[in-house]
Short mmCIF file of C-alpha atoms and ligand atoms in Angstrom, two decimals:
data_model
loop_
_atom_site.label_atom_id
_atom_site.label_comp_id
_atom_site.label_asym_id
_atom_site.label_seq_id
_atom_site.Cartn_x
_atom_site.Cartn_y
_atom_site.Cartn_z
CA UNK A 1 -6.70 -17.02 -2.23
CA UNK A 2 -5.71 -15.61 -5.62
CA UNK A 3 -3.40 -13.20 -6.69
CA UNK A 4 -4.16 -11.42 -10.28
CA UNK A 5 -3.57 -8.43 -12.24
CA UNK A 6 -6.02 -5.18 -11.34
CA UNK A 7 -8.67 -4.70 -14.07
CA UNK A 8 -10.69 -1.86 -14.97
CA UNK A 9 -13.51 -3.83 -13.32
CA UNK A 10 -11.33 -4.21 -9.87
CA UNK A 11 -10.26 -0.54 -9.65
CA UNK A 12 -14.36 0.34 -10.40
CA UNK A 13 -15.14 -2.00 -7.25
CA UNK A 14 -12.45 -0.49 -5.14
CA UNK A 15 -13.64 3.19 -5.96
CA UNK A 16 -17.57 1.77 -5.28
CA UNK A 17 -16.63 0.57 -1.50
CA UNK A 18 -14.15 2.78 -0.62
CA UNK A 19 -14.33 2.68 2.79
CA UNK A 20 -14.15 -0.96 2.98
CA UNK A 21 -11.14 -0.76 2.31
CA UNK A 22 -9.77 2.49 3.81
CA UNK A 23 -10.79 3.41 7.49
CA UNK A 24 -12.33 6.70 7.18
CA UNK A 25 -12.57 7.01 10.96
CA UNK A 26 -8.57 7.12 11.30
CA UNK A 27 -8.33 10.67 8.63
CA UNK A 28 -9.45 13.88 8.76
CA UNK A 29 -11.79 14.41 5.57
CA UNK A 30 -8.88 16.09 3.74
CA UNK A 31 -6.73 13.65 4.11
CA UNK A 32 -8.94 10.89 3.66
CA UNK A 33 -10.07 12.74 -0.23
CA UNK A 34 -6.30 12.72 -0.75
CA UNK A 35 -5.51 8.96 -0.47
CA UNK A 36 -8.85 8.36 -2.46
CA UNK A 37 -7.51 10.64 -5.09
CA UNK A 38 -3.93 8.37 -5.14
CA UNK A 39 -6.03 6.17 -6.70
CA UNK A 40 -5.70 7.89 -10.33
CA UNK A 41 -6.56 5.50 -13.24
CA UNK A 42 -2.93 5.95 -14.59
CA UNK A 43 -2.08 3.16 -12.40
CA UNK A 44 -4.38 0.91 -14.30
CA UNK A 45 -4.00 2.26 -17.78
CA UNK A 46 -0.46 3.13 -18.42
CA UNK A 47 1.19 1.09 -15.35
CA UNK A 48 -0.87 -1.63 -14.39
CA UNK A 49 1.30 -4.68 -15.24
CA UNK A 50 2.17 -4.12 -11.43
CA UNK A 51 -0.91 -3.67 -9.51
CA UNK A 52 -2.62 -6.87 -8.42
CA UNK A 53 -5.31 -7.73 -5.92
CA UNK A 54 -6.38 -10.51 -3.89
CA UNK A 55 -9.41 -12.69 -4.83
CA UNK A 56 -10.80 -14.98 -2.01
CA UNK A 57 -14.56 -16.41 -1.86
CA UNK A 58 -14.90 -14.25 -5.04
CA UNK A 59 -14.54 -11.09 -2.95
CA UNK A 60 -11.85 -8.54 -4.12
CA UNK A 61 -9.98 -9.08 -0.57
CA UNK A 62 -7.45 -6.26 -1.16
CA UNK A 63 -4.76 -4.66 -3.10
CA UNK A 64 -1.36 -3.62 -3.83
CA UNK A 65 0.15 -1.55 -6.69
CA UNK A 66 2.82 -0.99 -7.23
CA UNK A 67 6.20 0.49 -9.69
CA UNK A 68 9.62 0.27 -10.52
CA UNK A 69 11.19 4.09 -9.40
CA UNK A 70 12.34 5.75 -12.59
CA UNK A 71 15.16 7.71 -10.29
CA UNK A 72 16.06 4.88 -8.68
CA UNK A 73 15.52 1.82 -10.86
CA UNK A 74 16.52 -0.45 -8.05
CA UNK A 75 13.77 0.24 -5.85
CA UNK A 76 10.39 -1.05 -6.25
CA UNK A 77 8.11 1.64 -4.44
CA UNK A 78 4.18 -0.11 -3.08
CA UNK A 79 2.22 2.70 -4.35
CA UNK A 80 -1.24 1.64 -3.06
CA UNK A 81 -2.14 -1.12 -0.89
CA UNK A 82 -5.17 -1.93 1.12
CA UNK A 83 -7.14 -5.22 2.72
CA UNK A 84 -11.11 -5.43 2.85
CA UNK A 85 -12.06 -4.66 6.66
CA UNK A 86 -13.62 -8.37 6.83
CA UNK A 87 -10.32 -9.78 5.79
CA UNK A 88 -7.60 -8.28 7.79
CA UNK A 89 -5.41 -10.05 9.97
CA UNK A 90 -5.59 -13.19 7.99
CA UNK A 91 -2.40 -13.13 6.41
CA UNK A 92 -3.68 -11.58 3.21
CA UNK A 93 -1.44 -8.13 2.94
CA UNK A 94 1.72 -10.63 4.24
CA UNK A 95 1.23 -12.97 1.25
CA UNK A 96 0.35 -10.29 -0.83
CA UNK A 97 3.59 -8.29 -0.11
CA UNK A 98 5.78 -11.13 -0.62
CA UNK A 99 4.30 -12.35 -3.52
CA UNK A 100 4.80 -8.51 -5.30
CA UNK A 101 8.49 -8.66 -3.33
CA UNK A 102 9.70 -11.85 -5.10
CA UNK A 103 8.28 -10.51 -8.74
CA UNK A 104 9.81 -6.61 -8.65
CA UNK A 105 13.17 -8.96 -7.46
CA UNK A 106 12.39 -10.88 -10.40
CA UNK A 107 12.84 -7.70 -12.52
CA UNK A 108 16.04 -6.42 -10.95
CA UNK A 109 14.98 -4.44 -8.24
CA UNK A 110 17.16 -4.80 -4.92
CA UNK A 111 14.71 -2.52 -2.50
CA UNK A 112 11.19 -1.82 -1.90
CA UNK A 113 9.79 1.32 -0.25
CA UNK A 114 6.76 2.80 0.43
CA UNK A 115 5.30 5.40 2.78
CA UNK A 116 2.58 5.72 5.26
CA UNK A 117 1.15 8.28 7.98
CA UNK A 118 2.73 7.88 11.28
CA UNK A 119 -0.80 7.48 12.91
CA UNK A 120 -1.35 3.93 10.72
CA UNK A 121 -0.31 1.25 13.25
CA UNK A 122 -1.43 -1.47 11.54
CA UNK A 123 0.23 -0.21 8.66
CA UNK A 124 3.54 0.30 10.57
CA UNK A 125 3.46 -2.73 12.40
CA UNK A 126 2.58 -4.67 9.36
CA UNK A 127 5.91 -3.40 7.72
CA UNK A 128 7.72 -3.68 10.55
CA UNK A 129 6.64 -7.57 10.18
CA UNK A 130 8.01 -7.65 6.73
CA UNK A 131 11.54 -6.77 7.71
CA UNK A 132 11.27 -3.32 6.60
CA UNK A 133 13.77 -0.61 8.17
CA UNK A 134 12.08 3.20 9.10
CA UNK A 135 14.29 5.96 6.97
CA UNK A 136 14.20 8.84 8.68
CA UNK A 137 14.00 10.02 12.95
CA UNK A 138 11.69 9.75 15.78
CA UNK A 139 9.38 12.46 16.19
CA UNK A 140 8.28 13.93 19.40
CA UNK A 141 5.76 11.22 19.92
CA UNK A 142 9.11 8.74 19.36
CA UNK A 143 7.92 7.24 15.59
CA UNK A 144 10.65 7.60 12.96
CA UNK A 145 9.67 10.33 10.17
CA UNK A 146 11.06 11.75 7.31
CA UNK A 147 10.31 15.51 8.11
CA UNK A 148 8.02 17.53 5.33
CA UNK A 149 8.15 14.52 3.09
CA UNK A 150 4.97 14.55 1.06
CA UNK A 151 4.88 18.63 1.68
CA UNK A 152 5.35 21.32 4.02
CA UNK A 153 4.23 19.99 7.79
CA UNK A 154 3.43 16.60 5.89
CA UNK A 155 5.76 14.05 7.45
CA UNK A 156 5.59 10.69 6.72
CA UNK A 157 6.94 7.29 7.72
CA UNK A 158 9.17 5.63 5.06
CA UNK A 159 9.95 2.46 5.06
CA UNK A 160 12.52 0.43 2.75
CA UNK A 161 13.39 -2.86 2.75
CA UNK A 162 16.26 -5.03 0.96
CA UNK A 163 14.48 -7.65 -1.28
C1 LIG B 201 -2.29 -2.43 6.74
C2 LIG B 201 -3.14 -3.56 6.14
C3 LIG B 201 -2.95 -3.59 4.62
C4 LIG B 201 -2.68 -4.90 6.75
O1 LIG B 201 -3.31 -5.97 6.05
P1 LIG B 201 -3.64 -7.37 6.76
O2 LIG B 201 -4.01 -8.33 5.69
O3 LIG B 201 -4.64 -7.16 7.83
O4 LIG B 201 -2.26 -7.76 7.42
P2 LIG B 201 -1.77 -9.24 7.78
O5 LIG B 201 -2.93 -10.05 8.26
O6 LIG B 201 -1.00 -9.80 6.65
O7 LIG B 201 -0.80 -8.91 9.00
C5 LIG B 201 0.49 -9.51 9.12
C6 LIG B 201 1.11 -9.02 10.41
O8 LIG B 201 1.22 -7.59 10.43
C7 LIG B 201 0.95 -7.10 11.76
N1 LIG B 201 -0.33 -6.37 11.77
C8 LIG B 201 -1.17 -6.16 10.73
N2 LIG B 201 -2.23 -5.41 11.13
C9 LIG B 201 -2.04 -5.14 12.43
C10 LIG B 201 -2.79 -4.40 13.40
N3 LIG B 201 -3.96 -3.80 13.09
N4 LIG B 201 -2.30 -4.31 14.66
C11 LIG B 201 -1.12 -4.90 15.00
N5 LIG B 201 -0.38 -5.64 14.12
C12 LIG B 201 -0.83 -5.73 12.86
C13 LIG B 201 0.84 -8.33 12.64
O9 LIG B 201 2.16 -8.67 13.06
C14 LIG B 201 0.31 -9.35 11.64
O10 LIG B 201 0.55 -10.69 12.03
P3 LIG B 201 -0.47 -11.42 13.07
O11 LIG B 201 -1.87 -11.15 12.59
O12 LIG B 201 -0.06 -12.86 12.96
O13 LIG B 201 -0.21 -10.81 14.42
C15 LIG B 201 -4.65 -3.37 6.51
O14 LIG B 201 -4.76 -3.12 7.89
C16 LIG B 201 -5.34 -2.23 5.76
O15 LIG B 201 -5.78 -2.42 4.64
N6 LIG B 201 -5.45 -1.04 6.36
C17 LIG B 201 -6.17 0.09 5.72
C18 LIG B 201 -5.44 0.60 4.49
C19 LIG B 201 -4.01 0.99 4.83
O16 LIG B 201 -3.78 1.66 5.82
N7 LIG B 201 -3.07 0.56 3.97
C20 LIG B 201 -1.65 0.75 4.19
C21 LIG B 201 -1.21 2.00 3.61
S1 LIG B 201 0.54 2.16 3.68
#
């Protein structure tokens, strides 16, 4: 597997199959609109030093971008990050994460965060893997949330992690 900068061409192949990357089945149609509309071309254009993907048998096997904080210029925060259906549980978004871990450590960043929606388990237990700790408190249904964090009634988990 190889790990490479996100071109122009990459993001255009990620847009194109979508929902190979994304499970549509696990989002309500709102919700699932909003995470395709994280993906806004500024993250190519103006801050794409730090968004690579994953190349194996020439297929774009996933992706994470991600940012140095601008508040916090300490923390590296994942801003998008996503494994082809066909390539999950492989290893791919482990190697992936440590390999953007050891480079925003690189540039003088001592934490990495990122967020997710408490109904992603793989995404939870994937970062739970990683040696990430949950910010915020158990919900009713006993996950750890930060309360109204992306908006009004829109918890979400947040993870951070010492690098
Ligand atoms: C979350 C995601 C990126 C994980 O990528 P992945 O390449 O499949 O993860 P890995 O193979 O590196 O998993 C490493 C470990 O994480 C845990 N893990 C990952 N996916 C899991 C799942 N579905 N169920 C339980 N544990 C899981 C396991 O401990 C796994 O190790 P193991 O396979 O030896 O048991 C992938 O499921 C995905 O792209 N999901 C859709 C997009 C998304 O939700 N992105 C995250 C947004 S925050």
């Amino acid at each position: 597997m190889k790990i490479r900068q996100c071109t122009k061409k990459d993001f255009d192949k990620i847009l194109a199959h979508f929902n190979d990357y994304w499970d549509i089945d696990k989002y309500t149609p709102d919700m699932y609109q909003r995470i395709r509309y994280l993906h806004h071309p500024i993250w190519i254009y103006e801050f794409g030093n730090t968004a690579f993907v994953v190349e194996k048998e020439r297929i774009l096997a996933g992706y994470l971008f991600c940012n140095v904080s601008q508040t916090d210029p300490l923390t590296a925060y994942g801003i998008l990050f996503a494994v082809h259906r066909s390539y999950r549980r492989q290893g791919i978004g482990k190697q992936l994460s440590e390999y953007v871990f050891q480079l925003m450590k690189s540039k003088g960043c001592k934490y990495y965060k990122a967020i997710t929606t408490e109904g992603n388990e793989s995404s939870i237990r994937l970062h739970i893997e990683l040696g990430f700790e949950f910010l915020g408190e158990p919900n009713e249904r006993g996950v750890p949330v930060v309360k109204n964090y992306a908006g009004p009634g829109e918890d979400r988990v947040v993870f951070r992690k010492r690098l």
